[in-house]
Amino acid sequence: MPKRKILVVEDEAIIAMELKETLEHLGYLVLRTVFRGEDAVVLAEKTHPDIVLMDIHLKGDVDGITAAEEISTRFNIPVIFITAHSDKETLARAIRSRPYGYLIKPFNERDLYSNIEMAIHKHRVRSKLEENAPDMVDSALNIIPEAVVIADPRGRIVRMNLEAERLTGYNLKEVKGMQVFTALGVTIPGRDTLMEKLLVSTEHAGSMISFPSMINIRTKQGERLPMMLSTGLIRQEGSTRIMEIAFVMEFPPHTSVPVRAGAASGGSIDALIRAMRPPFVSVAGDLSITSFNDSFARLCRYFGRDTPEEGIGLHRALPEFFIGDAGIIEEIINDARSFATEKAVKTSTGAAVFALEYMPYSSTNGVLDSVAIQIRNISDEKLAVHRYEKILRDFRTSEKIIGEVGDLCASLKATVARMSQVTEEEGGISQDMKREFAASKNTLEEIDIRLIELEGYRKQ
């Protein structure tokens, strides 16, 4: 079995040398001992140790806590803090950085070994639990009907949902790592500084913000689409650290991409309508039905209407409150723009939500004179989003509570160790008290193990 690799960060040369000898005696491979936090970050990236032993108080511009946060966040390497003493503020800051262990100098070989092995075990369990996290996130994103692109804090794309891929024509592999605005072909003035301003504006708003005007994006096919763009910051749990940025793209309310006259003939539209799976119907300017598919006929019966026929009025097939009045059809044709809305309908078993999309087209001579209407039952999507939001809220609440319990246990473990040390320095302690301190430490370690197990069950 290969030796576990350890990076030691300690600015006192004698202590660093003694620690290196102790670790090697315990069977570990010490990659390097360094004195400064800056060097620790560089070496962690180059050597990728199994664990880092980090003194909190280091000389130089970067202290141990800052270096540990960067190593943990950037390279996913566990860190154990070692220190002789710490004031309350420093200790609280160290706990907030979520280290995998905390050793008070002086410590014996057994404490050192058990803390290292426990930290590596914890890290392995957490890493295993998080292996499927991207898939879980992608599945959740794909429930969302809007196009969503997720970027890192520098604006580089890390994931996108299926609707974003459909809308832009790109799959994730083609644009991953690219700047969002570059990949989407945004050409507005000040594009290069837009990401920085976006971070500041969104952070100040504290939630989602929307651009005041439409932004044209360019699809893979070179088509320009006017979109409304909203952004939100995804922060690290229990921290102000920005982990990712969500970009949500939607067509402007009640409008979509302008339709070119003559882009599709009436015959091709009718054939397309009949082949569609969702309910589809086309109507002339006077609301007479010109074609429909089987799904539309079933929808009419769902509303208690007779099976439709070509030539009858639209309102004979579906109620006006649901499908819209003549004014809507006339406006869509005159403006040469599509229109989308949602309608909730009460049923005998509850309620249903439908998405309606109206698209003008030319039936003859390249003149817009007809409208195709697609109707989708989105009740399941709405319910899924609602359930997902509830699950996400519950998940975040439970994760926060578990994290707080873990932090309290870490703090208590450090307190017990310090009490044991101080009591021994001030005159020694009885064997009974030693046993009590040892029992307290063992109990806290058991709590750590149970927390890991609980996290495993919660992630299943």
Short mmCIF file of N, CA and C in Angstrom, two decimals, residues 279 322-323 340-346 351-357 374-383:
data_model
loop_
_atom_site.label_atom_id
_atom_site.label_comp_id
_atom_site.label_asym_id
_atom_site.label_seq_id
_atom_site.Cartn_x
_atom_site.Cartn_y
_atom_site.Cartn_z
N PRO A 279 -50.85 18.87 -28.15
CA PRO A 279 -51.99 19.43 -28.88
C PRO A 279 -51.59 20.63 -29.73
N PHE A 322 -59.93 30.10 -22.00
CA PHE A 322 -58.72 29.29 -22.04
C PHE A 322 -57.87 29.60 -23.27
N ILE A 323 -58.48 29.61 -24.44
CA ILE A 323 -57.73 29.72 -25.68
C ILE A 323 -57.49 31.16 -26.11
N ALA A 340 -46.69 33.83 -25.79
CA ALA A 340 -46.75 32.67 -24.89
C ALA A 340 -47.42 33.07 -23.59
N THR A 341 -48.21 32.17 -23.06
CA THR A 341 -48.88 32.42 -21.79
C THR A 341 -49.15 31.10 -21.09
N GLU A 342 -49.59 31.16 -19.85
CA GLU A 342 -49.97 29.98 -19.10
C GLU A 342 -51.37 30.14 -18.56
N LYS A 343 -52.12 29.06 -18.51
CA LYS A 343 -53.49 29.08 -18.00
C LYS A 343 -53.67 27.95 -17.00
N ALA A 344 -54.26 28.28 -15.85
CA ALA A 344 -54.60 27.28 -14.84
C ALA A 344 -56.08 26.95 -14.96
N VAL A 345 -56.41 25.68 -14.94
CA VAL A 345 -57.78 25.22 -15.14
C VAL A 345 -58.15 24.30 -14.00
N LYS A 346 -59.30 24.55 -13.36
CA LYS A 346 -59.79 23.66 -12.31
C LYS A 346 -60.40 22.41 -12.93
N ALA A 351 -56.42 20.73 -10.14
CA ALA A 351 -56.16 21.79 -11.11
C ALA A 351 -55.07 21.34 -12.07
N ALA A 352 -55.08 21.93 -13.26
CA ALA A 352 -54.05 21.65 -14.26
C ALA A 352 -53.52 22.97 -14.80
N VAL A 353 -52.25 22.98 -15.17
CA VAL A 353 -51.63 24.19 -15.73
C VAL A 353 -51.18 23.88 -17.16
N PHE A 354 -51.57 24.76 -18.08
CA PHE A 354 -51.22 24.57 -19.49
C PHE A 354 -50.37 25.75 -19.97
N ALA A 355 -49.40 25.45 -20.83
CA ALA A 355 -48.61 26.48 -21.51
C ALA A 355 -49.11 26.59 -22.94
N LEU A 356 -49.46 27.81 -23.36
CA LEU A 356 -49.96 28.04 -24.71
C LEU A 356 -48.99 28.92 -25.47
N GLU A 357 -48.62 28.51 -26.68
CA GLU A 357 -47.73 29.28 -27.54
C GLU A 357 -48.43 29.55 -28.87
N GLN A 374 -49.75 25.87 -30.02
CA GLN A 374 -49.31 24.66 -29.32
C GLN A 374 -49.76 24.74 -27.87
N ILE A 375 -50.30 23.65 -27.34
CA ILE A 375 -50.80 23.62 -25.97
C ILE A 375 -50.15 22.45 -25.25
N ARG A 376 -49.49 22.75 -24.14
CA ARG A 376 -48.82 21.69 -23.37
C ARG A 376 -49.32 21.68 -21.94
N ASN A 377 -49.60 20.51 -21.42
CA ASN A 377 -49.95 20.36 -20.00
C ASN A 377 -48.64 20.35 -19.21
N ILE A 378 -48.39 21.40 -18.45
CA ILE A 378 -47.13 21.51 -17.71
C ILE A 378 -47.35 21.34 -16.21
N SER A 379 -48.45 20.70 -15.85
CA SER A 379 -48.76 20.51 -14.43
C SER A 379 -47.64 19.74 -13.73
N ASP A 380 -47.16 18.66 -14.37
CA ASP A 380 -46.10 17.86 -13.75
C ASP A 380 -44.81 18.67 -13.59
N GLU A 381 -44.51 19.51 -14.60
CA GLU A 381 -43.31 20.35 -14.51
C GLU A 381 -43.42 21.32 -13.35
N LYS A 382 -44.59 21.96 -13.23
CA LYS A 382 -44.81 22.91 -12.15
C LYS A 382 -44.71 22.21 -10.79
N LEU A 383 -45.32 21.02 -10.70
CA LEU A 383 -45.26 20.26 -9.45
C LEU A 383 -43.84 19.83 -9.14
#
